[in-house]
PDB file of C-alpha atoms in Angstrom:
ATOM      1  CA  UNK A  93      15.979 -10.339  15.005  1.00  0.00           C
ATOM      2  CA  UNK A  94      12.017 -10.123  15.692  1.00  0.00           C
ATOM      3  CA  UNK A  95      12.075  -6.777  13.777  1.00  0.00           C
ATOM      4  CA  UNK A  96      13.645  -7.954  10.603  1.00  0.00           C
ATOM      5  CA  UNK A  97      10.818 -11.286  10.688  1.00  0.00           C
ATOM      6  CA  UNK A  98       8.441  -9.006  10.871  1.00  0.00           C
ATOM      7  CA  UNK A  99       9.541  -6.387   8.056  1.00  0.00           C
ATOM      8  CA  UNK A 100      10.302  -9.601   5.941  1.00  0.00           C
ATOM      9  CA  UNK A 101       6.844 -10.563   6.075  1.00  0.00           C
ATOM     10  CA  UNK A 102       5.689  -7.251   6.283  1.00  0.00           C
ATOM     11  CA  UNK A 103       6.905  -6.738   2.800  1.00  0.00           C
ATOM     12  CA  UNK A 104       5.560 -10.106   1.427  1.00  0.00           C
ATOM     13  CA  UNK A 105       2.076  -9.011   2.868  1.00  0.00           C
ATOM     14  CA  UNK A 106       2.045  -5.777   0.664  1.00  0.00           C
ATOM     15  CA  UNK A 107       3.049  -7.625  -2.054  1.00  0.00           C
ATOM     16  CA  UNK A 108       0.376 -10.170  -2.383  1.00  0.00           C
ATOM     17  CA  UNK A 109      -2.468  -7.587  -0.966  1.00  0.00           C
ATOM     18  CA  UNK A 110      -0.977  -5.327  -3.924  1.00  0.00           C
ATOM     19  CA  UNK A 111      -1.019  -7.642  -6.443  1.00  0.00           C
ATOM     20  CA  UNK A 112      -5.110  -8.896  -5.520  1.00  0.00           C
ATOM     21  CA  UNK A 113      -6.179  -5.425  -5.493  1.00  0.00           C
ATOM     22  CA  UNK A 114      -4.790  -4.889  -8.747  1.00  0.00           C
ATOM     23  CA  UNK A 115      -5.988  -7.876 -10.448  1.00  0.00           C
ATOM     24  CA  UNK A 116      -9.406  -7.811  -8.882  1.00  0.00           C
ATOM     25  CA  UNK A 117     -10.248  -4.567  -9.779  1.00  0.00           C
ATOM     26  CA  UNK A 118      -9.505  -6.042 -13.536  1.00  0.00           C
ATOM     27  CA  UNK A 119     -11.510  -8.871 -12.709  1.00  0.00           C
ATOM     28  CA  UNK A 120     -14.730  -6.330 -11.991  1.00  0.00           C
ATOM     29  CA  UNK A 121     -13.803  -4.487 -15.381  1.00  0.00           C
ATOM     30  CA  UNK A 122     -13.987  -7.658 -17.649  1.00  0.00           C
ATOM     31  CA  UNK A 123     -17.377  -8.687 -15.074  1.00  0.00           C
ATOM     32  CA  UNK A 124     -18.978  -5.254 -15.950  1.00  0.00           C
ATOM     33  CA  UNK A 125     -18.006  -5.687 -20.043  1.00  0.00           C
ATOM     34  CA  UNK A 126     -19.626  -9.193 -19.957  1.00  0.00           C
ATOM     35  CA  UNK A 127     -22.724  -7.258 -20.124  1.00  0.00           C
ATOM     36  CA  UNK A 128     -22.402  -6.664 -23.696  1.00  0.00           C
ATOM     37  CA  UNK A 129     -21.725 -10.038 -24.739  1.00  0.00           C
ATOM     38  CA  UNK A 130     -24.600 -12.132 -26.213  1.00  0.00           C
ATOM     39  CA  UNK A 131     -26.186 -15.261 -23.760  1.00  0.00           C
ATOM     40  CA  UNK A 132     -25.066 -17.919 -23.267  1.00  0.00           C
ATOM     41  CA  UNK A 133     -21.320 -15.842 -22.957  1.00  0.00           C
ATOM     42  CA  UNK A 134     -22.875 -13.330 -20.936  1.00  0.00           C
ATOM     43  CA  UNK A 135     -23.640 -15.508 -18.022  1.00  0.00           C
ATOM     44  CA  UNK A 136     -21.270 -17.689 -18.597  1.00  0.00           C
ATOM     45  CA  UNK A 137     -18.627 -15.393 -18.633  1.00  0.00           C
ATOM     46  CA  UNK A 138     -20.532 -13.258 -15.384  1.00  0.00           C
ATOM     47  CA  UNK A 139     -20.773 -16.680 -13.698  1.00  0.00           C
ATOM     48  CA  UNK A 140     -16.740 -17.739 -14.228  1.00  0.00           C
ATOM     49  CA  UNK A 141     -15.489 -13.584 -12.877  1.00  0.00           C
ATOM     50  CA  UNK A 142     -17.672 -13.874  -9.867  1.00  0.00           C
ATOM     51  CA  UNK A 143     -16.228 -17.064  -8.713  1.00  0.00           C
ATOM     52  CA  UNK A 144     -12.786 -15.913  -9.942  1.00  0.00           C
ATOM     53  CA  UNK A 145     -13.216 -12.610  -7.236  1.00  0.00           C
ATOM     54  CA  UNK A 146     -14.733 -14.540  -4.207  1.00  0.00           C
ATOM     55  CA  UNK A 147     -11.296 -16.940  -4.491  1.00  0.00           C
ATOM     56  CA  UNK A 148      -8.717 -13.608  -4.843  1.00  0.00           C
ATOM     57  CA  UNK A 149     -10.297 -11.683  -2.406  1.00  0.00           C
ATOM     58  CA  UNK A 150     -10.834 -14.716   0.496  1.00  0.00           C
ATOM     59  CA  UNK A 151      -7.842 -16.467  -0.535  1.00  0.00           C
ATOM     60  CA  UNK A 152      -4.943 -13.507  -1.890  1.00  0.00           C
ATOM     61  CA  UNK A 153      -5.879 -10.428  -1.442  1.00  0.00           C
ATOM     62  CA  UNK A 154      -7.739 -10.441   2.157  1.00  0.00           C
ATOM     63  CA  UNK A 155      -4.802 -12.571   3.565  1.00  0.00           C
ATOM     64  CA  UNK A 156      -2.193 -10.366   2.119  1.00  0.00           C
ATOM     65  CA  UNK A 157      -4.092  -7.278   3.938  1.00  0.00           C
ATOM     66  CA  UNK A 158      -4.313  -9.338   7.197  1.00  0.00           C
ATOM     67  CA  UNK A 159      -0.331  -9.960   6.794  1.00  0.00           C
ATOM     68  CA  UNK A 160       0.230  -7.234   6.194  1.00  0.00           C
ATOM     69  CA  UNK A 161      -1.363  -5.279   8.956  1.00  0.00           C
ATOM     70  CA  UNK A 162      -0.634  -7.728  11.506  1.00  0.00           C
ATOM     71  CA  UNK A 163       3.216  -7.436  10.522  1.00  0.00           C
ATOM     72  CA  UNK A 164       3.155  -3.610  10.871  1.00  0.00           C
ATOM     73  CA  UNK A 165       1.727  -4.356  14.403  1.00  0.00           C
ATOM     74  CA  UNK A 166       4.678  -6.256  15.183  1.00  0.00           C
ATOM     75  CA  UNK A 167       6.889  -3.787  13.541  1.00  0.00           C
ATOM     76  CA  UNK A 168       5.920  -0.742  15.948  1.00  0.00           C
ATOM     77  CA  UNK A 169       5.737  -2.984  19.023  1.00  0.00           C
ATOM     78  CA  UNK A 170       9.342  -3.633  18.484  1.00  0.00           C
ATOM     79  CA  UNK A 171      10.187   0.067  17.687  1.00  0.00           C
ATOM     80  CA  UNK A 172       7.573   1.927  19.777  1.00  0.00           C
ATOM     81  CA  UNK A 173       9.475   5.519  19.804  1.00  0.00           C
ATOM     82  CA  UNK A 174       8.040   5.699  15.777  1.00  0.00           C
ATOM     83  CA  UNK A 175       4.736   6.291  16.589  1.00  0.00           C
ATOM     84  CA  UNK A 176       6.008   9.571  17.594  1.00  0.00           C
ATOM     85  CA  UNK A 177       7.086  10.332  14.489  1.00  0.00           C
ATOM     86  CA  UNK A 178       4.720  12.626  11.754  1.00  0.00           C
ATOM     87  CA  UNK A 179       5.341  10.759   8.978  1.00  0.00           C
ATOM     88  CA  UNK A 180       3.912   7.271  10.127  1.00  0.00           C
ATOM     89  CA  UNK A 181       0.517   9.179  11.069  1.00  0.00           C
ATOM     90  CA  UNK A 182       0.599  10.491   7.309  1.00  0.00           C
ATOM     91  CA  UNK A 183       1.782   6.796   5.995  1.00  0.00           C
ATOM     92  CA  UNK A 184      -1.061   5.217   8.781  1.00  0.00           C
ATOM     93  CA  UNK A 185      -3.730   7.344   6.867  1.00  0.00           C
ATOM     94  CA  UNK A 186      -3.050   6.546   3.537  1.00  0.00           C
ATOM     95  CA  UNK A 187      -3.146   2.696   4.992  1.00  0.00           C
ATOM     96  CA  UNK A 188      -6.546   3.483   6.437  1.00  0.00           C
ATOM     97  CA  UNK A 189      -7.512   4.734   3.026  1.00  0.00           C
ATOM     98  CA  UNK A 190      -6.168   1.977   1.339  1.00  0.00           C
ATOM     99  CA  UNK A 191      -7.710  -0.345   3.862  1.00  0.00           C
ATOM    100  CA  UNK A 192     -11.236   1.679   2.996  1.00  0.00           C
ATOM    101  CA  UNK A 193     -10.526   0.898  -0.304  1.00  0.00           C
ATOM    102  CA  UNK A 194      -9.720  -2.334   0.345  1.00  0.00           C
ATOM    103  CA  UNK A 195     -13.398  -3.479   1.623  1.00  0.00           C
ATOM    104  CA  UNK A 196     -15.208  -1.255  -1.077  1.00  0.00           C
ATOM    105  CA  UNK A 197     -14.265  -3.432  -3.621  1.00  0.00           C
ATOM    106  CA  UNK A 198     -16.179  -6.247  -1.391  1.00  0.00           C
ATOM    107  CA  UNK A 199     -18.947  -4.041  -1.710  1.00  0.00           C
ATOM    108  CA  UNK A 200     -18.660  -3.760  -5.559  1.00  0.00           C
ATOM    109  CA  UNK A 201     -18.062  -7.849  -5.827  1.00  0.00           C
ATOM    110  CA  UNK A 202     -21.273  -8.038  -3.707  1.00  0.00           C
ATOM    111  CA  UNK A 203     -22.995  -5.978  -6.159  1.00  0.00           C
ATOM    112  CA  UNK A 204     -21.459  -7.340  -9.640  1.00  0.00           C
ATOM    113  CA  UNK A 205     -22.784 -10.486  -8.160  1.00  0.00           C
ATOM    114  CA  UNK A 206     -26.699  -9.336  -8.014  1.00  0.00           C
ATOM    115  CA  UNK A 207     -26.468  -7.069 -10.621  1.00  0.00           C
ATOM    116  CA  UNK A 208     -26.708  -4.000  -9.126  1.00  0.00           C
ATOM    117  CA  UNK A 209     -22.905  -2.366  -9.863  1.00  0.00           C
ATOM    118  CA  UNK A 210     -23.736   0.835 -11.499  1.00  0.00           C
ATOM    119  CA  UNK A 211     -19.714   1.885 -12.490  1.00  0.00           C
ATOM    120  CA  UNK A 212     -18.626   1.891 -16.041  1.00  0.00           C
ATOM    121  CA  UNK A 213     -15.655  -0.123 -17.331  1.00  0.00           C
ATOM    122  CA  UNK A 214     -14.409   3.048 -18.266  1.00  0.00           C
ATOM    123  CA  UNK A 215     -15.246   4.238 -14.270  1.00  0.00           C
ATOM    124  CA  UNK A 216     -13.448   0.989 -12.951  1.00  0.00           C
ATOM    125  CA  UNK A 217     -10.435   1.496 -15.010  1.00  0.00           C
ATOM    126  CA  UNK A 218     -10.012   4.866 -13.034  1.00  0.00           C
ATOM    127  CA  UNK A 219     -10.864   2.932  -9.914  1.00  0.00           C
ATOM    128  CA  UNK A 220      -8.043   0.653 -10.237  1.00  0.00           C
ATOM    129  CA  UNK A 221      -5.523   3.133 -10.298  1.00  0.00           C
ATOM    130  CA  UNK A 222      -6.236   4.577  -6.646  1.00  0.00           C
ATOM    131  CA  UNK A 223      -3.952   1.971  -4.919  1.00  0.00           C
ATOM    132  CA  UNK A 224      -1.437   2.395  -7.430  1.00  0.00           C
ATOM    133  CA  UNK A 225      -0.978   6.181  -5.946  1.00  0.00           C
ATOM    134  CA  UNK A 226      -1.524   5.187  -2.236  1.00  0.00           C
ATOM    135  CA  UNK A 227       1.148   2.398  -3.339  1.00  0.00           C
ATOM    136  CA  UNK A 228       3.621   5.593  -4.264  1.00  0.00           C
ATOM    137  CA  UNK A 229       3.158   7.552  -1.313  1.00  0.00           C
ATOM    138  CA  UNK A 230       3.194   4.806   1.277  1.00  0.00           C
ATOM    139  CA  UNK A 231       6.616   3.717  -0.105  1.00  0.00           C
ATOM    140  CA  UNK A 232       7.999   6.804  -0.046  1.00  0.00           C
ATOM    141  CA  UNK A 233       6.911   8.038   3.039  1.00  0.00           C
ATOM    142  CA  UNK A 234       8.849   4.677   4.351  1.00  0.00           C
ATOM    143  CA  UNK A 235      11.842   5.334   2.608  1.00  0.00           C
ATOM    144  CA  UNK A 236      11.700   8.806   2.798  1.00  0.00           C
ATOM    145  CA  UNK A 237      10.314   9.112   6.627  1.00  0.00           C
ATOM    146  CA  UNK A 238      10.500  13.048   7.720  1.00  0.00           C
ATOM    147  CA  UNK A 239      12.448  13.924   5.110  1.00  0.00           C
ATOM    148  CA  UNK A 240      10.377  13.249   1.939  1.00  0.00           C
ATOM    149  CA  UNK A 241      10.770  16.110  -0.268  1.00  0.00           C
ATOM    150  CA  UNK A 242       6.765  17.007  -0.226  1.00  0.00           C
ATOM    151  CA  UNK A 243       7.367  19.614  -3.283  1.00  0.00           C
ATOM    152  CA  UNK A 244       8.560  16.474  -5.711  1.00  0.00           C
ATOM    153  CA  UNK A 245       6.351  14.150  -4.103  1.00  0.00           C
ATOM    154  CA  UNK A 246       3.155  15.954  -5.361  1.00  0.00           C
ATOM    155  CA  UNK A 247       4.792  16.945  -8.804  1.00  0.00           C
ATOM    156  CA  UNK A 248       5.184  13.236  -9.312  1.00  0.00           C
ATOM    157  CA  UNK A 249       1.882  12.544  -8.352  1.00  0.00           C
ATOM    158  CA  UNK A 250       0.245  14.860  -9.914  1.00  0.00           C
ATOM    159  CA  UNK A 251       2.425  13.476 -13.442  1.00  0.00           C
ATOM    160  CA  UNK A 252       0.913  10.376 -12.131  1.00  0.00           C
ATOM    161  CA  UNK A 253      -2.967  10.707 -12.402  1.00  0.00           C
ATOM    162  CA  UNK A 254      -2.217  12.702 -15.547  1.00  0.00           C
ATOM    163  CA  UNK A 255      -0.509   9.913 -17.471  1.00  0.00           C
ATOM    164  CA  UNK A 256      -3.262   7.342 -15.313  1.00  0.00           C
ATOM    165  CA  UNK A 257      -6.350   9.575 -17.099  1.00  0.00           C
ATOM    166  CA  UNK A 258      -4.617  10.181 -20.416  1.00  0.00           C
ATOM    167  CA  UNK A 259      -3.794   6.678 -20.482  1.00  0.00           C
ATOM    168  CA  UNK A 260      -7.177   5.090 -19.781  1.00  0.00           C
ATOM    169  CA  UNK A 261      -9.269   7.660 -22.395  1.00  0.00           C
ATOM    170  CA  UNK A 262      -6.437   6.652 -25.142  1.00  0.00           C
ATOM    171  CA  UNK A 263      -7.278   3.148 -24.185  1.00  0.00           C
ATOM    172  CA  UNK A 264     -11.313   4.128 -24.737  1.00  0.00           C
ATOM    173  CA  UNK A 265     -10.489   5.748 -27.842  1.00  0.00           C
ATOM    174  CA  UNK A 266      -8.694   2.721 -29.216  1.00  0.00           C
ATOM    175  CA  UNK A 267     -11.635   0.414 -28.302  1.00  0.00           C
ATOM    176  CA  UNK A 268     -14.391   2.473 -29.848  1.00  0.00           C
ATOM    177  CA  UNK A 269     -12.144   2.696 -32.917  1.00  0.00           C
ATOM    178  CA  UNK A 270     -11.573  -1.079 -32.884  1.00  0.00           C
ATOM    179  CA  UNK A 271     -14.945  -1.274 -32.220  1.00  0.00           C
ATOM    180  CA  UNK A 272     -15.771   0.597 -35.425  1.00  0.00           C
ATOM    181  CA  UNK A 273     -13.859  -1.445 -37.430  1.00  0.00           C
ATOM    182  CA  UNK A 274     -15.261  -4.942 -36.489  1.00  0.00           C
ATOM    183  CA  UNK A 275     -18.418  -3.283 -37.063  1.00  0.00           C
ATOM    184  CA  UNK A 276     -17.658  -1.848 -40.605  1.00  0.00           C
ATOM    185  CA  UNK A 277     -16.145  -5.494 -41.573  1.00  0.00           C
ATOM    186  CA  UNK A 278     -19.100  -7.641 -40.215  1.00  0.00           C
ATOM    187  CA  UNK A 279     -21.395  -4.869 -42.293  1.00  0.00           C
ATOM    188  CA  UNK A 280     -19.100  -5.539 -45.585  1.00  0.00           C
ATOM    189  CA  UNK A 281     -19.081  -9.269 -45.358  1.00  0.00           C
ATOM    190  CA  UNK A 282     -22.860  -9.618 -46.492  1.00  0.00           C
ATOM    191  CA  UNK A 283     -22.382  -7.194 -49.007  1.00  0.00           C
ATOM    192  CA  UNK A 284     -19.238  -9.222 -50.521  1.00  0.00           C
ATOM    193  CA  UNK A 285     -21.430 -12.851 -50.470  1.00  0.00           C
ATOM    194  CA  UNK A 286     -23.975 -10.969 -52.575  1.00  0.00           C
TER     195      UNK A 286
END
């Protein structure tokens, strides 16, 4: 009974530490583009993202993590023998990567806040794909266990970042080109008054 408590919550933990990493990565994207906004926006705008991280990280997404990896501990103290097993160790260090990446992004919200972030938009977008992969590979290596089939796993991975990178420089190209445009119109409304 104990171990399906703590897989239920074990599950819910992922979930919500998931779904904070995900959104606050977004959240350091749209605080990075505020820079090219004119004041008052710009600190407006800077002002609103920054207080919008502090509350996902202390309130969502550090919670989910702490659920999450207080769960797991309960998990393996009810099944001890798994420990033993090769693919937890792999599974354990993508968690410690994820867990890595996890308090790097409290180093980037520390330094969005002071103005001293030095990634792109373009950079972050990359960024928050990273625990969409980890996300992959620690699921399957649950489901999977011992018997993941290595040779597809990395195939689909690999299809993975490809679609993640061709994905985020069609996204670039449609903003310069949209870009472009709003620039062209605002340049052809003066000449239309005259």
């Amino acid at each position: 009974m104990a171990y399906s408590w703590f897989k239920a919550f074990h599950i819910i933990g992922i979930v919500v530490w998931f779904a904070g990493l995900f959104y606050l990565v977004r959240l350091f994207i749209y605080h990075v583009e505020a820079n090219q906004e004119p004041e008052p926006a710009r600190t407006i705008l800077k002002n609103q993202y920054q207080i919008m991280e502090k509350r996902l990280y202390s309130i969502i997404t550090t919670p989910g993590m702490l659920l999450t990896v207080f769960m797991a501990i309960g998990l393996l103290t009810t099944e001890p023998e798994v420990l033993k097993q090769t693919w937890l160790h792999v599974k354990l260090g993508f968690v410690a990567l994820l867990l890595g990446y996890h308090h790097y992004c409290k180093r980037l919200m520390k330094q969005l806040a002071v103005d001293e972030c030095r990634w792109s938009s373009k950079q972050l977008r990359a960024l928050n794909e990273a625990p969409s992969l980890m996300l992959v590979v620690i699921v399957l290596l649950a489901i999977f266990k011992d018997s993941l089939p290595t040779d597809i796993t990395v195939w689909v991975i690999v299809a993975m970042i490809i679609a993640m990178v061709a994905t985020i420089q069609l996204y670039a190209k449609k903003r310069r080109e949209d870009k472009e445009k709003e620039l062209a119109e605002i340049s052809q409304v003066p000449q239309q008054q005259s």
